[in-house]
Coordinates of C-alpha atoms in Angstrom, one line a residue:
M1 CA 115.2 102.6 3.1
T2 CA 116.9 106.2 3.4
T3 CA 115.4 109.2 2.0
L4 CA 117.8 109.5 -1.0
E5 CA 116.8 105.9 -1.9
R6 CA 113.3 106.7 -1.8
R7 CA 113.8 109.7 -3.9
D8 CA 115.7 107.7 -6.6
N9 CA 113.1 104.7 -6.7
A10 CA 110.6 107.9 -6.9
L11 CA 112.6 109.3 -9.9
T12 CA 112.9 106.0 -11.5
T13 CA 109.3 105.2 -11.4
H14 CA 108.4 108.4 -12.6
S15 CA 110.7 108.2 -15.5
E16 CA 109.2 104.8 -16.4
Q17 CA 105.6 106.4 -16.2
V18 CA 106.8 109.1 -18.7
A19 CA 107.8 106.3 -21.1
L20 CA 104.5 105.1 -21.1
V21 CA 103.0 108.4 -22.4
E22 CA 102.8 108.8 -26.1
P23 CA 105.7 111.3 -27.5
T24 CA 103.1 113.8 -28.7
F25 CA 102.3 114.7 -25.2
D26 CA 103.2 118.5 -24.5
E27 CA 105.5 118.3 -21.7
S28 CA 106.0 122.0 -21.6
V29 CA 102.3 122.3 -20.7
L30 CA 102.8 119.8 -17.9
R31 CA 105.7 121.7 -16.6
A32 CA 103.7 125.0 -16.7
L33 CA 101.0 123.3 -14.8
C34 CA 103.4 122.0 -12.1
D35 CA 104.5 125.6 -11.5
L36 CA 100.9 126.6 -10.8
D37 CA 99.5 126.4 -7.5
C38 CA 95.9 125.8 -9.2
G39 CA 97.0 123.0 -11.5
V40 CA 94.7 120.2 -10.1
P41 CA 91.6 122.2 -9.8
L42 CA 92.1 124.1 -13.2
L43 CA 92.2 120.7 -14.8
L44 CA 89.3 119.4 -12.8
D45 CA 87.2 122.3 -13.9
R46 CA 88.4 121.9 -17.7
I47 CA 87.4 118.2 -17.8
K48 CA 84.1 119.1 -16.5
Q49 CA 83.7 121.7 -19.1
S50 CA 84.7 119.0 -21.5
M51 CA 82.2 116.5 -20.3
I52 CA 79.4 119.1 -20.6
S53 CA 80.3 119.6 -24.4
C54 CA 80.7 115.5 -25.2
R55 CA 77.3 115.1 -23.6
E56 CA 75.7 118.0 -25.5
A57 CA 77.2 116.3 -28.6
S58 CA 75.8 113.0 -27.6
T59 CA 72.3 114.5 -27.1
F60 CA 72.3 116.0 -30.4
F61 CA 73.5 112.9 -32.4
K62 CA 70.6 111.0 -30.6
K63 CA 67.8 113.6 -31.3
R64 CA 69.2 114.0 -34.8
A65 CA 69.2 110.2 -35.1
A66 CA 65.3 109.9 -33.9
M67 CA 64.5 112.6 -36.6
E68 CA 66.1 110.7 -39.5
E69 CA 64.9 107.5 -38.4
E70 CA 61.4 108.9 -38.4
Y71 CA 61.9 110.6 -41.8
G72 CA 63.3 107.5 -43.3
K73 CA 60.6 105.0 -42.1
N74 CA 57.6 107.7 -43.0
M75 CA 59.4 107.9 -46.5
Q76 CA 59.8 104.0 -47.0
K77 CA 56.4 103.6 -45.9
L78 CA 54.8 106.3 -48.2
A79 CA 56.8 104.6 -51.2
R80 CA 55.8 101.2 -50.5
S81 CA 52.2 101.7 -49.6
T82 CA 52.0 104.1 -52.9
A83 CA 53.5 101.7 -55.1
E84 CA 50.8 98.8 -53.4
I85 CA 48.0 101.1 -53.9
Y86 CA 48.7 102.0 -57.6
S87 CA 49.1 98.3 -58.4
M88 CA 45.5 97.7 -57.0
N89 CA 44.0 101.0 -58.8
D90 CA 43.1 101.0 -62.5
G91 CA 46.1 103.4 -63.3
K92 CA 47.9 104.4 -66.3
A93 CA 50.2 101.7 -67.5
G94 CA 53.2 101.6 -70.3
S95 CA 56.0 103.8 -69.9
F96 CA 54.3 105.7 -67.1
V97 CA 54.1 103.1 -64.5
S98 CA 57.6 102.3 -65.2
A99 CA 58.8 105.6 -64.5
W100 CA 56.4 105.8 -61.4
H101 CA 57.8 102.9 -60.0
G102 CA 61.3 104.1 -60.7
T103 CA 60.4 107.2 -58.6
L104 CA 59.3 105.4 -55.8
R105 CA 62.4 103.3 -55.7
V106 CA 64.4 106.6 -55.6
H107 CA 62.4 107.6 -52.8
E108 CA 62.6 104.0 -51.0
M109 CA 66.5 103.9 -51.5
M110 CA 66.8 107.4 -50.2
A111 CA 64.9 106.4 -47.3
E112 CA 67.3 103.3 -46.9
N113 CA 70.3 106.1 -46.7
R114 CA 68.3 107.9 -43.9
L115 CA 67.7 104.9 -41.8
R116 CA 71.4 103.8 -42.1
F117 CA 72.6 107.5 -41.2
A118 CA 70.3 107.1 -38.0
Q119 CA 72.0 104.0 -37.2
R120 CA 75.6 105.5 -37.4
L121 CA 74.3 108.5 -35.3
N122 CA 72.8 106.3 -32.7
E123 CA 76.2 104.4 -32.5
M124 CA 78.3 107.6 -31.8
S125 CA 75.9 109.1 -29.5
E126 CA 76.3 106.0 -27.5
E127 CA 80.2 106.0 -27.8
L128 CA 80.3 109.7 -26.8
A129 CA 77.9 108.9 -23.7
N130 CA 80.3 106.0 -22.8
L131 CA 83.4 108.2 -23.1
S132 CA 81.8 110.7 -20.9
K133 CA 81.0 108.3 -18.3
E134 CA 84.8 106.8 -18.4
V135 CA 86.3 110.4 -18.2
E136 CA 84.2 111.2 -15.3
K137 CA 84.9 108.0 -13.4
N138 CA 88.8 108.6 -14.1
R139 CA 88.4 112.4 -12.9
K140 CA 86.7 111.2 -9.7
Q141 CA 89.4 108.7 -8.9
T142 CA 92.4 111.0 -9.9
K143 CA 90.7 113.8 -7.7
E144 CA 90.2 111.6 -4.6
L145 CA 93.8 110.4 -5.0
A146 CA 95.1 114.1 -5.3
T147 CA 93.0 115.2 -2.2
R148 CA 94.6 112.1 -0.2
Y149 CA 98.0 113.1 -1.2
E150 CA 97.4 116.8 -0.3
R151 CA 95.9 115.8 3.1
A152 CA 98.7 113.5 4.0
L153 CA 101.0 116.4 3.2
Q154 CA 99.0 118.7 5.5
E155 CA 98.7 116.7 8.3
S156 CA 102.3 115.9 8.2
E157 CA 102.9 119.9 8.1
T158 CA 100.6 120.1 11.2
S159 CA 102.4 117.2 13.3
T160 CA 105.7 119.0 12.4
E161 CA 104.4 122.5 13.6
K162 CA 103.1 120.8 17.0
C163 CA 106.8 119.2 17.6
K164 CA 108.3 122.7 16.9
N165 CA 105.7 124.2 19.6
R166 CA 106.8 121.3 22.0
L167 CA 110.3 121.9 21.3
D168 CA 109.9 125.7 22.1
I169 CA 108.2 124.9 25.4
T170 CA 110.6 122.6 26.7
S171 CA 113.6 125.0 25.7
E172 CA 111.8 127.9 27.6
E173 CA 111.7 125.6 30.6
L174 CA 115.4 125.0 30.1
E175 CA 116.0 128.5 30.1
R176 CA 114.2 129.3 33.4
V177 CA 115.8 126.7 35.2
L178 CA 119.1 128.0 34.3
L179 CA 118.0 131.3 35.0
Q180 CA 116.8 130.4 38.6
K181 CA 120.2 128.2 39.2
E182 CA 122.3 131.6 38.5
G183 CA 120.1 133.4 41.0
E184 CA 118.7 135.6 38.4
S185 CA 115.2 137.0 38.9
L186 CA 112.9 136.3 35.9
K187 CA 111.0 139.7 34.9
D188 CA 107.5 139.6 33.5
N189 CA 108.6 141.8 30.6
V190 CA 111.5 139.0 30.0
V191 CA 108.9 136.3 29.9
Q192 CA 106.6 138.0 27.8
S193 CA 109.2 139.0 25.2
R194 CA 110.7 135.2 25.0
A195 CA 107.0 133.9 25.0
G196 CA 106.6 135.4 21.5
N197 CA 103.3 135.5 20.1
T198 CA 102.1 132.1 21.5
G199 CA 99.6 132.7 24.2
G200 CA 100.0 128.8 25.1
K201 CA 103.8 129.0 25.8
R202 CA 103.4 132.1 28.1
A203 CA 100.7 130.3 30.2
I204 CA 102.8 127.4 30.6
G205 CA 106.2 129.3 31.1
K206 CA 104.3 131.5 34.0
A207 CA 103.3 127.7 35.6
V208 CA 106.7 126.3 35.4
G209 CA 108.4 129.5 36.4
G210 CA 105.8 129.5 39.7
L211 CA 106.9 125.8 40.6
L212 CA 110.5 126.9 40.1
L213 CA 110.4 130.0 42.3
K214 CA 108.6 127.9 45.1
S215 CA 111.4 125.7 45.5
K216 CA 115.1 127.0 45.6
N217 CA 116.7 124.2 46.7
P218 CA 120.0 123.7 44.5
G219 CA 119.1 120.1 44.5
N220 CA 115.9 120.3 43.1
I221 CA 116.9 122.9 40.7
Q222 CA 119.6 120.6 39.2
R223 CA 117.5 117.7 39.1
Q224 CA 115.1 119.7 37.4
E225 CA 117.3 121.0 35.1
D226 CA 118.7 117.3 34.1
D227 CA 114.9 116.3 33.6
I228 CA 114.1 119.3 31.2
R229 CA 117.5 118.8 29.1
S230 CA 116.4 115.3 28.6
K231 CA 112.9 116.5 27.5
V232 CA 114.5 119.0 25.0
S233 CA 116.6 116.4 23.6
T234 CA 113.7 114.2 23.1
A235 CA 111.6 116.9 21.7
S236 CA 114.7 118.0 19.4
D237 CA 114.8 114.6 17.9
V238 CA 111.2 114.3 17.3
Y239 CA 111.0 117.7 15.6
R240 CA 113.9 116.8 13.5
K241 CA 112.5 113.5 12.5
A242 CA 109.0 115.2 11.7
M243 CA 110.6 117.8 9.5
I244 CA 112.9 115.2 7.8
D245 CA 109.5 113.2 6.9
T246 CA 107.4 116.1 6.0
Q247 CA 110.0 117.3 3.6
T248 CA 110.5 114.2 2.0
M249 CA 106.9 113.7 1.5
R250 CA 106.7 117.6 0.3
Q251 CA 109.6 116.4 -2.2
E252 CA 108.0 113.3 -3.3
Y253 CA 104.4 115.1 -4.0
F254 CA 105.8 117.9 -6.2
N255 CA 108.4 115.8 -7.7
F256 CA 106.5 112.7 -8.4
Q257 CA 102.8 112.4 -7.2
L258 CA 101.7 115.9 -8.4
P259 CA 103.3 115.6 -11.9
R260 CA 101.6 112.3 -12.3
I261 CA 98.4 113.4 -11.1
L262 CA 98.4 116.4 -13.6
R263 CA 99.6 114.1 -16.3
S264 CA 96.6 111.8 -15.4
L265 CA 94.2 114.5 -15.6
K266 CA 95.7 116.2 -18.9
E267 CA 95.3 113.0 -20.7
C268 CA 91.6 112.7 -19.5
T269 CA 91.2 116.2 -20.9
D270 CA 92.9 115.1 -24.0
E271 CA 90.9 112.0 -24.4
I272 CA 87.5 113.5 -24.1
D273 CA 88.3 116.4 -26.4
L274 CA 90.0 114.6 -29.5
G275 CA 87.3 112.0 -28.8
T276 CA 84.4 114.5 -29.0
Q277 CA 86.2 116.2 -32.0
Y278 CA 86.6 112.6 -33.7
H279 CA 82.9 111.9 -33.6
L280 CA 82.2 115.6 -34.8
T281 CA 84.4 115.1 -37.8
R282 CA 83.0 111.5 -38.5
Y283 CA 79.3 113.1 -38.2
A284 CA 80.3 115.6 -40.9
F285 CA 81.7 113.1 -43.0
L286 CA 78.7 110.9 -42.8
F287 CA 76.5 113.9 -43.3
E288 CA 78.3 114.9 -46.4
S289 CA 78.3 111.1 -47.8
I290 CA 74.5 110.9 -47.1
V291 CA 73.9 114.2 -49.1
L292 CA 76.1 113.1 -51.8
S293 CA 74.5 109.4 -52.0
D294 CA 71.0 111.0 -52.3
G295 CA 72.6 112.8 -55.1
S296 CA 74.0 109.9 -56.9
I297 CA 70.7 108.4 -56.6
L298 CA 68.7 111.1 -57.9
V299 CA 71.2 111.6 -60.8
P300 CA 73.0 108.3 -61.1
P301 CA 76.1 107.4 -63.4
R302 CA 75.0 106.7 -66.7
E303 CA 75.8 103.0 -66.6
E304 CA 73.9 102.5 -63.2
G305 CA 70.5 103.5 -64.6
L306 CA 68.2 106.3 -64.8
G307 CA 67.7 108.7 -62.1
L308 CA 64.6 110.7 -61.1
K309 CA 64.4 113.4 -63.8
A310 CA 65.5 110.8 -66.4
S311 CA 62.6 108.3 -65.3
I312 CA 60.1 111.0 -65.7
E313 CA 61.3 112.3 -69.0
S314 CA 61.2 108.7 -70.1
I315 CA 57.4 108.8 -70.2
D316 CA 56.0 108.6 -73.6
N317 CA 52.4 109.4 -73.6
R318 CA 51.8 109.1 -77.1
S319 CA 53.0 105.6 -77.2
D320 CA 50.9 104.9 -73.9
F321 CA 47.9 106.1 -75.4
R322 CA 48.5 104.2 -78.5
T323 CA 49.1 100.7 -76.6
Y324 CA 45.9 101.5 -74.6
M325 CA 43.9 102.3 -77.7
Q326 CA 45.0 98.9 -79.1
N327 CA 44.4 96.8 -76.2
Y328 CA 41.0 98.6 -75.3
A329 CA 40.0 97.7 -79.0
Y330 CA 41.3 94.2 -78.8
A331 CA 39.5 93.7 -75.3
R332 CA 36.2 95.6 -76.5
G333 CA 36.2 95.2 -80.2
G334 CA 33.6 92.5 -80.4
V335 CA 30.9 94.5 -78.2
L336 CA 28.9 97.2 -80.2
R337 CA 29.1 100.5 -78.2
G338 CA 27.7 102.9 -81.1
P339 CA 26.3 102.9 -84.7
R340 CA 27.1 100.2 -87.0
R341 CA 29.8 100.8 -89.3
E342 CA 29.0 98.2 -92.2
G343 CA 26.1 96.1 -93.0
P344 CA 24.2 94.8 -96.0
I345 CA 23.1 97.4 -98.8
E346 CA 19.5 96.4 -98.4
E347 CA 19.5 97.4 -94.8
G348 CA 20.5 100.8 -96.1
F349 CA 24.3 100.9 -95.7
L350 CA 26.3 102.3 -98.2
P351 CA 29.5 100.7 -99.7
P352 CA 33.0 101.6 -98.2
I353 CA 34.8 104.4 -99.7
P354 CA 37.6 103.2 -101.8
R355 CA 41.1 104.4 -100.5
H356 CA 43.2 106.0 -102.9
D357 CA 46.5 106.3 -100.9
I358 CA 47.3 102.6 -100.6
D359 CA 50.8 103.3 -102.0
K360 CA 51.4 105.4 -98.8
H361 CA 50.9 102.6 -96.7
I362 CA 53.6 100.2 -97.8
S363 CA 56.1 99.2 -95.1
S364 CA 60.0 99.4 -95.8
N365 CA 60.3 95.5 -95.9
G366 CA 58.0 95.5 -99.0
V367 CA 54.8 94.5 -97.1
N368 CA 51.6 96.3 -98.0
M369 CA 50.0 97.2 -94.8
N370 CA 46.6 96.4 -96.8
G371 CA 48.1 92.8 -97.9
G372 CA 50.6 91.0 -99.9
L373 CA 54.0 91.8 -101.4
H374 CA 55.0 94.2 -104.4
G375 CA 52.8 92.8 -107.3
V376 CA 51.5 90.0 -105.5
P377 CA 47.8 89.6 -105.1
A378 CA 46.9 89.7 -101.2
S379 CA 44.3 88.6 -99.0
G380 CA 44.4 91.9 -97.3
R381 CA 45.9 90.4 -94.0
P382 CA 49.6 90.8 -93.9
T383 CA 51.3 88.6 -91.1
F384 CA 55.1 89.4 -90.9
G385 CA 56.2 92.7 -89.5
V386 CA 52.8 93.8 -88.3
D387 CA 52.2 95.1 -84.6
L388 CA 50.5 92.0 -82.5
A389 CA 47.8 94.2 -81.3
E390 CA 46.9 95.5 -84.8
Q391 CA 46.9 91.8 -86.0
M392 CA 44.4 90.7 -83.6
V393 CA 42.2 93.7 -83.5
R394 CA 42.3 93.7 -87.3
D395 CA 41.2 89.7 -87.4
N396 CA 39.0 89.9 -84.5
V397 CA 40.7 86.8 -82.7
D398 CA 42.1 86.1 -79.6
L399 CA 45.5 84.8 -80.9
P400 CA 47.0 85.6 -84.0
P401 CA 46.2 83.1 -86.8
I402 CA 49.8 82.1 -87.5
L403 CA 50.6 81.0 -84.2
P404 CA 48.3 78.1 -83.7
K405 CA 48.6 77.2 -87.5
C406 CA 52.7 76.7 -86.9
C407 CA 52.5 75.3 -83.5
Q408 CA 50.0 72.6 -84.2
A409 CA 51.9 71.6 -87.4
I410 CA 55.2 71.4 -85.2
E411 CA 53.5 69.5 -82.2
K412 CA 52.0 67.2 -85.1
Y413 CA 55.2 66.3 -87.1
G414 CA 58.1 67.6 -85.1
L415 CA 58.0 66.6 -81.5
Q416 CA 60.5 63.8 -82.1
T417 CA 62.6 65.9 -84.4
Q418 CA 66.1 66.1 -82.9
G419 CA 67.0 69.7 -82.2
I420 CA 63.7 71.4 -83.1
Y421 CA 63.7 75.1 -83.2
R422 CA 67.4 74.8 -82.6
I423 CA 68.2 73.6 -86.2
S424 CA 66.9 76.2 -88.9
G425 CA 65.4 75.3 -92.4
M426 CA 66.9 76.0 -95.7
T427 CA 66.8 79.7 -96.1
S428 CA 65.1 79.5 -99.5
K429 CA 62.2 77.3 -98.2
V430 CA 61.7 79.5 -95.1
A431 CA 61.5 82.7 -97.4
K432 CA 59.0 80.8 -99.7
L433 CA 56.9 79.8 -96.9
R434 CA 57.1 83.3 -95.2
Q435 CA 55.9 84.4 -98.7
K436 CA 53.0 82.3 -98.8
L437 CA 51.9 82.8 -95.2
D438 CA 52.0 86.6 -95.9
Q439 CA 49.8 86.3 -99.1
D440 CA 47.2 84.1 -97.8
L441 CA 47.6 82.7 -94.4
N442 CA 44.5 80.3 -94.7
A443 CA 45.4 79.0 -98.1
V444 CA 48.8 77.5 -96.6
D445 CA 48.3 73.7 -96.0
L446 CA 51.4 72.6 -93.5
D447 CA 50.2 69.0 -93.7
A448 CA 51.5 69.0 -97.0
S449 CA 54.3 67.1 -97.5
E450 CA 56.5 69.8 -98.7
W451 CA 56.2 71.2 -95.1
S452 CA 55.6 68.5 -92.9
G453 CA 58.4 66.7 -94.4
D454 CA 60.9 69.4 -93.4
I455 CA 59.1 70.7 -90.1
N456 CA 62.6 72.9 -89.1
T457 CA 61.2 75.1 -92.0
V458 CA 57.9 75.7 -90.2
A459 CA 59.9 76.2 -86.9
S460 CA 62.1 78.8 -88.6
A461 CA 59.0 80.5 -89.9
I462 CA 57.5 81.0 -86.6
K463 CA 60.5 82.1 -85.1
G464 CA 60.8 84.8 -87.7
W465 CA 57.5 85.9 -87.1
L466 CA 58.1 86.5 -83.7
R467 CA 61.4 88.1 -84.5
D468 CA 59.9 90.7 -86.9
L469 CA 57.4 91.8 -84.4
P470 CA 57.9 95.7 -84.1
D471 CA 57.7 95.4 -80.5
P472 CA 58.9 92.3 -79.4
L473 CA 56.6 89.7 -77.5
L474 CA 58.0 90.9 -73.9
T475 CA 57.9 94.6 -75.0
F476 CA 60.8 97.0 -75.0
S477 CA 58.8 99.0 -72.2
L478 CA 59.1 95.9 -69.7
H479 CA 62.4 94.9 -70.7
Q480 CA 64.3 96.2 -67.9
G481 CA 61.8 94.9 -65.5
F482 CA 62.4 91.3 -66.9
I483 CA 66.3 91.7 -66.4
E484 CA 66.1 93.0 -63.0
A485 CA 63.7 90.2 -61.9
A486 CA 66.1 87.7 -63.6
K487 CA 69.0 89.1 -61.5
I488 CA 67.5 87.7 -58.3
E489 CA 69.6 84.8 -57.1
N490 CA 66.6 83.3 -55.0
D491 CA 64.8 81.0 -57.4
R492 CA 61.3 81.6 -55.4
L493 CA 61.6 85.3 -55.3
R494 CA 62.8 85.5 -59.1
H495 CA 59.9 83.3 -60.1
I496 CA 57.4 85.6 -58.2
R497 CA 59.0 89.0 -59.8
L498 CA 59.0 87.4 -63.0
H499 CA 55.2 86.3 -62.7
E500 CA 54.4 90.0 -61.6
R501 CA 56.1 91.3 -65.0
V502 CA 54.3 88.8 -67.3
N503 CA 50.9 89.9 -65.5
E504 CA 52.1 93.5 -66.5
L505 CA 52.2 92.6 -70.3
P506 CA 49.4 94.0 -72.4
D507 CA 46.4 91.5 -73.3
P508 CA 47.6 90.4 -76.7
N509 CA 50.9 89.9 -75.7
Y510 CA 49.9 87.9 -72.6
A511 CA 47.5 85.8 -74.5
T512 CA 50.5 85.0 -77.2
L513 CA 53.2 84.3 -74.7
K514 CA 50.7 82.1 -72.7
Y515 CA 49.9 79.9 -75.8
F516 CA 53.5 79.7 -77.1
L517 CA 55.3 78.9 -74.1
G518 CA 52.6 76.2 -73.4
H519 CA 53.6 74.9 -76.9
L520 CA 57.3 74.9 -75.7
H521 CA 56.5 73.3 -72.7
R522 CA 54.9 70.2 -74.7
I523 CA 58.0 70.4 -77.2
N524 CA 60.1 69.9 -73.6
Q525 CA 58.0 66.9 -72.5
H526 CA 59.8 64.9 -75.3
A527 CA 63.2 66.4 -74.5
T528 CA 64.6 62.9 -74.2
I529 CA 64.2 62.5 -77.8
N530 CA 64.3 65.8 -79.1
S531 CA 67.1 67.0 -76.8
M532 CA 65.2 70.6 -76.3
S533 CA 65.6 71.0 -72.3
M534 CA 64.1 74.0 -71.0
Q535 CA 67.8 75.6 -71.0
N536 CA 68.2 75.0 -74.5
L537 CA 64.6 76.4 -75.5
A538 CA 65.5 79.5 -73.7
I539 CA 68.8 80.1 -75.2
V540 CA 66.9 79.6 -78.6
F541 CA 64.1 81.9 -77.8
G542 CA 65.6 84.4 -75.0
P543 CA 67.0 87.1 -77.8
T544 CA 63.9 86.2 -79.9
L545 CA 61.0 87.1 -77.3
F546 CA 63.1 90.0 -75.8
G547 CA 64.1 91.5 -79.1
I548 CA 66.8 94.0 -79.9
S549 CA 66.2 97.4 -80.4
P550 CA 68.3 100.6 -80.9
T551 CA 69.2 102.6 -77.7
S552 CA 68.3 105.9 -78.8
A553 CA 64.8 104.4 -79.7
H554 CA 64.4 102.5 -76.5
P555 CA 66.1 104.1 -73.6
G556 CA 64.7 101.8 -71.3
Q557 CA 66.9 99.2 -72.7
A558 CA 70.3 101.1 -72.7
N559 CA 72.5 98.0 -72.3
G560 CA 71.3 96.3 -75.7
G561 CA 70.0 93.1 -76.2
M562 CA 73.6 91.2 -76.3
V563 CA 74.8 92.3 -72.9
D564 CA 71.7 90.9 -71.4
A565 CA 71.5 88.0 -73.3
A566 CA 72.4 85.6 -70.0
L567 CA 69.6 87.3 -68.0
Q568 CA 67.0 87.1 -70.8
N569 CA 67.7 83.2 -71.1
L570 CA 67.5 83.0 -67.3
A571 CA 64.1 84.7 -67.4
I572 CA 62.8 82.7 -70.2
E573 CA 63.9 79.6 -68.4
T574 CA 62.5 80.3 -65.2
I575 CA 59.1 81.3 -66.7
L576 CA 59.0 77.8 -68.6
N577 CA 60.0 76.0 -65.3
H578 CA 56.9 77.6 -63.5
Y579 CA 54.6 77.5 -66.6
S580 CA 51.7 76.1 -64.8
D581 CA 52.2 78.4 -61.6
I582 CA 52.1 81.6 -63.8
F583 CA 49.4 80.9 -66.7
E584 CA 47.1 78.1 -65.2
D585 CA 44.5 79.2 -63.0
E586 CA 42.8 76.4 -60.5
S587 CA 40.1 75.7 -63.3
E588 CA 42.3 75.1 -65.7
V589 CA 44.6 72.6 -63.6
A590 CA 41.7 70.7 -62.6
S591 CA 40.2 70.4 -66.2

């Protein structure tokens, strides 16, 4: 292959290499680097700087990830341990515990964000470390390639210089022979001037000249001339070939190999610089996102629930104390802890002071809080529309009397009634029964044919009593907790969470719910006859047990009862299905 063909192939290969480079490559920079004598070391040093920067960024990400991971784990551990410890201690209940649990959930969510951030930082650190290793490997390979090409070119130039020296020596020998042949004497000053600056040439020339001077035979001189001319010709051919090869190698190196090496090194520089910048930009985006996410957790959109400040502001100390007072009186009302309030006159007790402000205690639905309806003599124990705890404390009972009275009648006469609780009684008869129960509960005989013959009237009355409770049986304060538990798809976990919410109910509500759901459980045992499956019972009593309250009055139930109807029904159905697990302890099951 001729030198021209090699150059054409080299240029063709070079053009193919250029075509593979993305069009954004700065060709003017490459040309400027080719014009510099220090292009290769310049890029090698630049890559070394970029690798140091890349490794520093990787180290920073790794250390920052360790900090974030430790912070997230500690906060998560703190939130969970605090919630667990609080549940085991006798702390405040009501709205405070809801707000407290909400506060801990906020911290737990922020901890989860930090752990995810730490995971991303570890990934970025690993990617930067791998990028630095890959670029270092490419830099080393390219440096070795450049060194190999430069060494080959230097060796070729050295070989060419040696060939030139041999040609000069043989040419000097030929000149000496020719001078000898013409009979001219070779003077020392002429030998020195032709020897030039090379000490080796001068020494060899003197030695040859000495040999020539020893033999002045014309025949010997002619033979020596022919022999030296042959050596000159051979040395000239070798020198010419070495010079052409060196020139070809030099052109190939500067026109093809050097640009390719510089291009490869520049691409390594761009790769590590752009990779480092990309991960720094990604870090900035993730850091910004995590801060914004923390902000959205602290102050979420209105439709996504309460934030930290709103949760704390939702604490109603007055309502909590009122509930606590009712529960305390209910739980300990039968135990005398101080002077007796009332007693027989013969023991020195005075009759109670008559009250003159009875009219002030008339409720909006016409029920006198001291008994009866307007214009109707009352027994002093109203039933409908009275707070559950107040009823039980007032009557000193474990269950509101209306509940066992109506439920026993329904179990006696209505277990086989088709659609019991689903089919309502006549409105006029239901209103009449409500009035009688409100006037004097004990005087109402549900075994009478008037009521036992139309048991749906009794069922409607007990549904109305549950619906008229000022605070529903499952309470407004725990409403959202029941809804969140009902959202859980796993049946076992949903059962556990609902069990926890049931255990948080005030004592009067818990006792009433236990009795009433046990009654519904017995209704369901005859579902093949009365068609009241667990699902049907849940649909009937979901809204009744949860209640519907104005949003402004109960911020914890911001979505309203209708929006959560499906979840309410699912919660009731789950509790009914697991009634024995939730309400019956081992002693009750054994009995």
